[in-house]
Amino acid sequence: MSLANQISSLECSTTPPVALHASKTLDPGVLLGDSTEAISPSSKIQLERGVSRTARLYALRQLMLRAAVPQEMVNSWKVEVSDDATVVALDNARIRFWHAPATFWCDLVDGRYEVVRADWPCPPTKQYSYLVPNFVVPFVDRAYVGPLFVRTSGDTWECPIDLLASMLLTLSRFEELQSNERDLHGRFLAAQSLALKHNFLQRPIVDEYGLALQQVIQSLLPGWRPLERKLRVNLSHDIDETGFPRSISNSLGHTLKRRQPVATLRDLVGPAFGLRPSLLQAVLRITELSKRHGMASALYWKNSPKSDWDSGYDLSIKPVHEVVCRLKNEGMELGVHPSYYTFTDPHRLGDEVEHICEVLGERRVGGRQHFLRWHPRTWHDWEKCGLAYDSTVGFSDHIGYRAGTCVPYRPWSLELNREINLLEIPLLAMDVTLAYYMRLAPEESVALLLQCAERCKIVGGVFTLLWHNRSLLDPNYGHAYQTVLSELKFSPAFVWKQALNSGQC
Ligand SMILES: [Zn+2]
């Protein structure tokens, strides 16, 4: 059966598989503070019989996308999945992906696996050799591998490790399902991740496998050239605060914390002159900056009651709604930023999303969870709400590639053993992470962000940055943001509607 047919039957499939089982064991994990009751227990995945055939086909399609192989070309190739290997037949040639032995899966769920560094199949060009000196492959059954692909005969290449399973586990956030460790806000942190522990959080490891596969395909089909892909930049802004309800302490903070007395003055005397609060004005400024640099912005709005973790502004009050309408008329993307307590509460999430969409006058939107409170099961909740995309999958405490990728993708649920009808646009960096968690100086932040964008560029990915309107009021970080925009100016945007309609994801 061709890969296209197999994938389309996979997408229609709603039958839960037998290969994956979510245990019902409840475990509160490491939690502190008042937010504990809202945090979901973890649910460990058992992989007694390995990953399913449909899951392997999903991973194979993700790999082909990252190798920039045209869809019609992939569709013409035959794929056979046996117990031992997945074999792709292209004309008279073969690419064989060996599967891990049956004994490996119990070791994997018990945490006994290796993270290997594999070599290039052929010497890389200078363009790649510095940023991609090798390939990092987690969740494998051996400590040494050699090249990621090996030519075993004139028309056959083989991947000696279970690369497809490794990709699947990385993209679906397997380790986050297995771990009970969470911070005060119920978040899995970079500090707990395999990527930080093994020093590969700064690498889009899954996307880099596509570069190795390109070498293999070019060797088998000498006339073939991968599709050209460019860096896309995705500027996003979670509007946590608008300056409403008005607060003296918040206004004074502009001077005391951010050395912006003009902003404080604006807040204090502005109401008499019909001026917007500084935080709301900063929303307009942040979009002005995007336009000035030939870029687009996505703004994610809240509409929730005040809580210890939510400012509690009303999206429908006149000054806020005027800004929303103005941005909409200017063609800016508007999306949702569900509040703190929507995490693990799909009903609350659904109510908020419905209300925000009503005020925004939008039917199909994407967005991001407040505080980056996210668990692989959050994908299920977002799918149920009919949201088009999520952009939460980035760590709060460290910038980098949480899911090993900067290429937007439809996630795979290990619990449901199917693809989720939702696009994930991975978040790579957030202002708060740089300034608060990593405690970097503005100039260090700029250097790290541009390095991250460079890595996106070589794999043709999307550099997704979160910058809050509040950060624009800080002179140092506001300036750092403008420096980053100047370096990336006129980079094309990632247009998610186009990507979904064209089947690129
Ligand atoms: Zn937020």
XYZ file of C-alpha atoms and ligand atoms in Angstrom:
506
model
C 0.000 0.000 0.000
C 1.338 3.486 -0.770
C 2.193 5.832 2.053
C -0.603 8.204 0.964
C -3.249 5.496 1.248
C -1.890 4.263 4.525
C -1.826 7.770 5.975
C -5.363 8.558 4.820
C -6.670 5.357 6.388
C -4.744 6.277 9.524
C -6.464 9.675 9.652
C -9.899 8.112 9.336
C -9.188 5.565 12.023
C -10.883 6.178 15.358
C -10.372 2.711 16.811
C -8.097 2.717 19.827
C -5.139 0.438 19.186
C -3.876 -2.361 21.295
C -0.217 -1.425 21.282
C -0.422 1.481 23.666
C -2.082 1.470 27.047
C -2.450 4.389 29.428
C -2.391 3.185 32.983
C -5.016 4.650 35.308
C -2.600 5.110 38.164
C -3.056 8.525 39.722
C -0.025 10.284 41.006
C -0.056 13.862 42.230
C 3.615 14.380 41.517
C 5.724 17.088 43.096
C 3.394 20.000 43.670
C 3.208 22.935 45.996
C 0.808 25.750 46.751
C -2.824 26.523 46.005
C -2.780 25.437 42.416
C -2.423 21.735 43.173
C -6.112 20.885 42.879
C -6.167 22.086 39.300
C -3.272 19.937 38.166
C -3.821 16.694 36.389
C -2.199 13.512 37.591
C 0.235 11.955 35.213
C -0.740 8.877 33.315
C 2.158 6.661 32.382
C 2.147 5.071 28.979
C 2.889 1.371 28.697
C 4.465 0.162 25.490
C 4.329 -3.583 25.934
C 4.292 -4.296 22.226
C 6.129 -1.252 20.968
C 4.639 1.528 18.926
C 1.797 0.814 16.536
C 2.044 0.571 12.770
C -0.053 3.703 12.315
C 2.226 5.567 14.703
C 5.256 4.529 12.623
C 3.597 5.767 9.443
C 2.880 9.066 11.190
C 6.544 9.392 12.183
C 7.664 8.502 8.662
C 5.462 11.233 7.212
C 6.923 13.736 9.710
C 10.417 12.726 8.606
C 9.565 13.134 4.908
C 8.149 16.614 5.610
C 11.378 17.565 7.326
C 13.416 16.241 4.402
C 11.342 18.557 2.160
C 10.219 15.707 -0.070
C 7.239 16.792 -2.203
C 3.957 15.222 -1.149
C 3.241 13.672 -4.556
C 6.667 12.017 -4.564
C 6.092 10.524 -1.099
C 2.671 9.318 -2.212
C 4.210 7.383 -5.089
C 6.507 5.381 -2.815
C 5.507 2.062 -1.282
C 5.891 1.424 2.408
C 5.963 -1.931 4.170
C 5.824 -2.166 7.954
C 6.786 -5.545 9.415
C 7.674 -6.527 12.978
C 11.356 -5.887 12.300
C 11.493 -2.869 10.037
C 9.724 -0.174 8.073
C 10.873 -0.197 4.463
C 10.321 2.596 1.960
C 10.595 1.512 -1.693
C 11.418 4.332 -4.097
C 11.657 3.041 -7.655
C 14.235 0.215 -7.393
C 15.844 1.509 -4.231
C 15.100 0.906 -0.554
C 15.425 2.780 2.723
C 15.068 0.463 5.695
C 14.343 1.747 9.208
C 15.078 -1.018 11.689
C 12.767 -1.364 14.686
C 13.976 -1.782 18.251
C 13.885 -5.394 19.510
C 10.751 -6.570 21.335
C 12.680 -6.657 24.608
C 13.393 -2.918 24.420
C 9.911 -1.558 25.163
C 9.767 -2.660 28.799
C 13.234 -1.157 29.306
C 12.028 2.075 27.752
C 9.074 2.571 30.098
C 11.372 1.726 33.017
C 13.691 4.527 31.893
C 16.429 2.239 30.521
C 17.337 3.729 27.163
C 20.216 5.576 25.549
C 20.659 9.000 23.965
C 23.113 8.545 21.089
C 25.027 10.865 18.806
C 24.999 9.527 15.235
C 27.263 10.621 12.387
C 26.219 12.056 9.034
C 25.625 9.445 6.308
C 27.938 11.456 3.988
C 30.254 14.370 4.857
C 28.073 17.471 5.383
C 28.573 20.766 3.617
C 30.267 23.571 5.515
C 26.857 25.224 5.955
C 25.755 22.366 8.220
C 28.905 21.003 9.814
C 29.138 23.669 12.532
C 25.528 23.748 13.750
C 24.798 20.065 13.096
C 28.035 18.207 13.895
C 26.031 14.982 14.440
C 22.496 13.765 15.086
C 21.124 13.371 18.596
C 18.716 10.441 18.941
C 17.043 9.796 22.312
C 15.073 6.696 23.395
C 17.219 4.085 21.629
C 18.434 0.628 22.603
C 22.195 1.063 22.202
C 24.950 3.413 23.236
C 26.834 3.567 19.926
C 25.453 3.804 16.426
C 27.919 5.185 13.839
C 26.215 6.979 10.921
C 22.451 7.599 11.124
C 22.032 5.882 7.740
C 24.402 3.284 6.280
C 24.586 2.199 2.640
C 24.390 -1.599 2.739
C 24.262 -2.125 -1.032
C 24.130 -0.010 -4.177
C 20.410 0.623 -3.901
C 19.764 0.203 -0.170
C 20.328 2.442 2.826
C 19.527 1.390 6.359
C 18.939 3.256 9.597
C 20.369 0.904 12.249
C 18.388 2.372 15.166
C 14.655 2.845 15.661
C 14.596 6.431 14.435
C 10.850 6.454 13.720
C 9.979 5.420 17.289
C 12.425 7.975 18.664
C 10.809 10.742 16.601
C 7.358 9.682 17.687
C 8.300 9.705 21.370
C 10.010 13.088 21.125
C 7.222 14.811 19.186
C 4.446 13.354 21.357
C 6.265 14.335 24.576
C 6.534 10.784 25.908
C 8.822 11.834 28.786
C 6.206 14.314 30.025
C 3.640 11.539 30.280
C 6.117 9.365 32.163
C 7.313 11.977 34.628
C 5.510 13.101 37.770
C 7.784 16.061 38.374
C 6.052 19.405 38.048
C 6.664 22.933 39.350
C 4.317 25.048 41.467
C 2.205 25.759 38.386
C 1.969 22.131 37.278
C 4.524 22.587 34.523
C 7.120 20.120 33.312
C 10.336 22.120 33.265
C 13.345 22.125 30.982
C 15.386 21.374 34.096
C 13.664 17.954 34.256
C 13.941 17.257 30.540
C 16.164 14.805 28.746
C 17.087 17.594 26.336
C 18.644 19.829 28.963
C 20.251 16.944 30.839
C 21.861 15.656 27.634
C 22.639 19.111 26.265
C 20.459 19.114 23.146
C 17.663 21.545 24.053
C 19.237 24.077 21.681
C 18.945 21.683 18.728
C 15.838 20.961 16.596
C 16.950 17.324 16.640
C 13.890 15.927 14.853
C 14.162 18.473 12.040
C 17.873 17.737 11.647
C 17.097 14.071 10.813
C 15.497 15.458 7.640
C 18.939 16.740 6.543
C 20.405 13.237 6.858
C 17.519 11.724 4.908
C 18.037 14.280 2.159
C 21.580 12.938 1.654
C 20.221 9.388 1.400
C 17.508 10.262 -1.109
C 19.937 12.324 -3.201
C 22.270 9.359 -3.328
C 19.481 7.028 -4.481
C 17.826 9.530 -6.836
C 20.727 11.703 -8.100
C 18.488 14.211 -9.917
C 16.379 14.930 -6.874
C 16.622 18.214 -5.002
C 14.684 19.026 -1.832
C 12.028 21.727 -1.958
C 13.427 25.097 -1.015
C 12.313 26.177 2.456
C 12.961 29.442 4.197
C 13.017 30.621 7.751
C 9.601 31.918 8.805
C 9.208 34.190 11.825
C 6.159 34.001 14.044
C 5.858 36.945 16.443
C 3.253 36.327 19.114
C 2.032 38.333 22.074
C 0.022 37.036 25.024
C -2.014 39.987 26.245
C -1.994 39.166 29.961
C -2.706 42.768 30.950
C -4.396 45.783 29.399
C -4.150 48.230 32.305
C -7.794 47.404 33.190
C -9.027 47.192 35.850
C -6.916 50.254 36.676
C -4.472 49.811 39.557
C -2.285 52.440 41.222
C 0.368 49.900 42.208
C 0.560 48.602 38.636
C 0.963 52.155 37.312
C 3.643 53.002 39.858
C 5.460 49.828 38.830
C 6.153 51.401 35.423
C 8.426 53.872 37.220
C 9.708 51.807 40.101
C 10.431 48.583 38.177
C 10.796 49.727 34.578
C 11.999 53.332 34.971
C 9.218 54.674 32.770
C 7.701 57.668 34.597
C 5.909 58.747 31.422
C 3.983 55.485 31.472
C 3.005 56.056 35.104
C 1.917 59.611 34.329
C -0.125 58.398 31.383
C -1.945 55.915 33.593
C -2.618 58.465 36.349
C -3.762 61.469 34.333
C -4.819 59.624 31.174
C -8.424 58.942 32.221
C -9.130 62.704 32.319
C -7.959 63.025 28.696
C -9.400 59.782 27.360
C -5.928 58.168 26.975
C -5.430 54.416 26.974
C -3.452 52.833 29.842
C 0.233 52.348 29.027
C -0.108 48.554 28.812
C -2.903 48.821 26.254
C -1.004 51.451 24.308
C 1.970 49.048 24.284
C -0.204 46.523 22.420
C -0.527 49.001 19.573
C 3.174 49.832 19.741
C 4.190 46.188 19.522
C 2.173 45.713 16.343
C 3.544 48.974 14.928
C 7.041 47.607 15.418
C 6.145 44.433 13.555
C 4.763 46.390 10.626
C 7.770 48.677 10.557
C 10.018 45.625 10.193
C 7.847 44.067 7.500
C 6.521 41.361 9.827
C 3.195 40.230 11.253
C 2.048 39.702 14.825
C -0.452 37.345 16.444
C -2.161 38.692 19.569
C -3.719 36.261 22.035
C -6.447 37.724 24.243
C -7.860 36.726 27.604
C -11.328 37.022 29.027
C -11.387 35.596 32.524
C -12.190 36.638 36.074
C -9.433 38.104 38.207
C -7.422 35.525 40.150
C -4.040 35.316 41.824
C -2.624 34.522 38.378
C -4.975 36.392 36.013
C -5.310 40.187 35.760
C -9.015 39.800 35.006
C -9.648 42.327 32.242
C -12.905 42.394 30.338
C -12.318 42.032 26.607
C -15.601 43.705 25.750
C -15.091 47.032 27.559
C -14.905 49.930 25.131
C -11.181 50.909 25.245
C -10.016 47.285 24.902
C -12.583 46.438 22.260
C -11.584 49.506 20.230
C -7.999 48.245 20.120
C -9.167 44.755 19.144
C -11.251 46.188 16.275
C -8.427 48.426 15.107
C -5.960 45.533 15.005
C -8.461 43.349 13.228
C -8.999 46.033 10.583
C -5.236 46.232 10.142
C -5.150 42.495 9.403
C -3.389 41.411 12.604
C -4.091 37.873 13.725
C -6.192 37.593 16.890
C -6.331 34.457 19.010
C -7.060 33.113 22.479
C -5.030 33.062 25.663
C -7.011 30.816 28.039
C -6.619 31.691 31.720
C -4.588 29.978 34.426
C -7.390 27.721 35.638
C -8.380 26.401 32.201
C -5.440 23.997 32.452
C -6.931 20.500 32.952
C -10.459 22.004 32.941
C -11.865 21.481 29.435
C -15.271 22.931 30.331
C -13.794 26.163 31.570
C -11.513 26.222 28.549
C -14.479 25.742 26.204
C -16.468 28.553 27.845
C -13.569 30.995 27.677
C -12.710 30.156 24.094
C -16.334 30.579 23.034
C -16.589 33.964 24.722
C -13.281 35.278 23.370
C -14.134 34.153 19.824
C -17.507 35.891 20.096
C -15.923 39.206 21.118
C -13.144 38.889 18.533
C -15.677 38.000 15.850
C -13.531 35.016 14.824
C -14.681 31.430 14.357
C -11.462 29.464 13.961
C -8.461 30.609 15.959
C -5.355 29.404 17.683
C -3.507 30.614 20.745
C -1.556 29.687 23.814
C -2.206 28.616 27.414
C -1.502 31.262 30.071
C 1.689 30.600 32.112
C 2.573 27.910 29.547
C 0.589 25.474 31.702
C 0.594 22.492 29.384
C 0.506 18.683 29.424
C 0.250 16.357 26.395
C -3.411 15.928 27.303
C -3.954 19.680 26.760
C -3.844 18.848 23.035
C -6.985 16.738 23.558
C -8.755 19.639 25.287
C -7.854 22.077 22.546
C -9.004 19.667 19.861
C -12.365 19.261 21.638
C -12.806 23.058 21.613
C -12.297 23.119 17.841
C -9.201 25.290 18.084
C -7.031 25.405 14.974
C -3.631 25.499 16.584
C -1.757 25.640 19.857
C 1.543 27.400 20.416
C 2.292 26.504 24.037
C 4.913 23.774 23.612
C 7.990 25.632 24.808
C 9.605 25.589 28.228
C 9.069 28.430 30.686
C 12.500 28.089 32.341
C 14.746 27.694 29.288
C 14.490 28.634 25.637
C 14.904 25.913 23.032
C 13.178 23.055 21.259
C 10.917 21.325 23.798
C 9.583 18.863 21.212
C 12.841 18.730 19.210
C 11.280 20.686 16.372
C 10.532 24.136 15.008
C 8.391 22.759 12.180
C 4.645 23.088 12.917
C 3.064 19.647 13.101
C -0.117 17.801 13.912
C 0.680 16.123 17.228
C 0.373 12.431 17.917
C -1.412 11.373 21.104
C 0.255 8.347 22.690
C -2.811 7.895 24.906
C -5.285 7.854 22.007
C -2.876 6.386 19.448
C -3.962 8.822 16.790
C -3.101 12.145 15.275
C -4.739 15.120 16.964
C -6.806 17.402 14.757
C -4.831 20.440 15.810
C -1.672 22.123 14.641
C 1.187 22.606 17.086
C 3.374 25.629 16.370
C 6.191 25.060 18.891
C 7.169 28.043 21.016
C 10.942 28.527 21.050
C 11.507 31.540 23.254
C 9.686 33.848 25.644
C 10.822 37.200 27.041
C 10.130 36.166 30.654
C 12.314 33.086 30.216
C 15.305 35.163 29.154
C 14.944 37.905 31.753
C 13.499 36.082 34.753
C 14.308 32.357 34.578
C 17.632 32.415 32.728
C 18.579 35.848 34.125
C 20.294 36.910 30.921
C 21.308 40.454 30.155
C 19.456 41.982 27.182
C 22.486 41.662 24.890
C 22.946 37.988 25.882
C 19.261 37.432 25.163
C 19.612 38.913 21.688
C 22.594 36.663 20.900
C 20.757 33.540 22.058
C 17.582 34.422 20.150
C 19.477 35.007 16.915
C 21.360 31.730 17.348
C 18.021 29.990 17.820
C 16.668 31.659 14.654
C 19.774 30.515 12.750
C 19.070 26.903 13.703
C 15.479 27.318 12.498
C 16.814 28.658 9.228
C 18.959 25.659 8.364
C 16.027 23.265 8.803
C 13.491 25.598 7.146
C 11.486 25.959 10.346
C 9.466 28.619 12.121
C 11.063 30.856 14.740
C 8.212 31.427 17.211
C 8.842 34.150 19.753
C 6.582 35.297 22.585
C 7.001 38.922 23.629
C 4.573 40.472 26.117
C 3.332 44.059 25.844
C 4.622 44.665 29.386
C 8.203 43.813 28.291
C 8.064 46.549 25.694
C 7.771 49.066 28.556
C 11.122 47.917 29.959
C 13.740 50.093 28.214
C 16.420 47.363 28.110
C 14.285 44.454 26.977
C 12.193 46.722 24.742
C 15.408 47.677 22.977
C 16.557 44.040 22.816
C 13.286 43.113 21.110
C 13.762 45.831 18.499
C 17.307 44.618 17.836
C 16.005 41.101 17.170
C 13.348 42.479 14.818
C 15.967 44.509 12.960
C 18.081 41.379 12.425
C 15.104 39.329 11.217
C 13.241 42.068 9.346
C 11.211 41.099 6.294
C 11.400 37.395 7.156
C 8.224 35.780 5.865
C 5.537 34.875 8.379
C 4.202 31.383 8.962
C 0.623 31.467 7.633
C -1.109 28.649 9.468
C -4.331 28.785 7.434
C -2.355 28.357 4.242
C -0.272 25.533 5.749
C -3.361 23.652 6.900
C -5.184 24.093 3.583
C -2.203 22.968 1.520
C -1.637 19.855 3.611
C 1.963 20.898 4.402
C 1.507 19.953 8.037
Zn -0.158 34.687 29.849
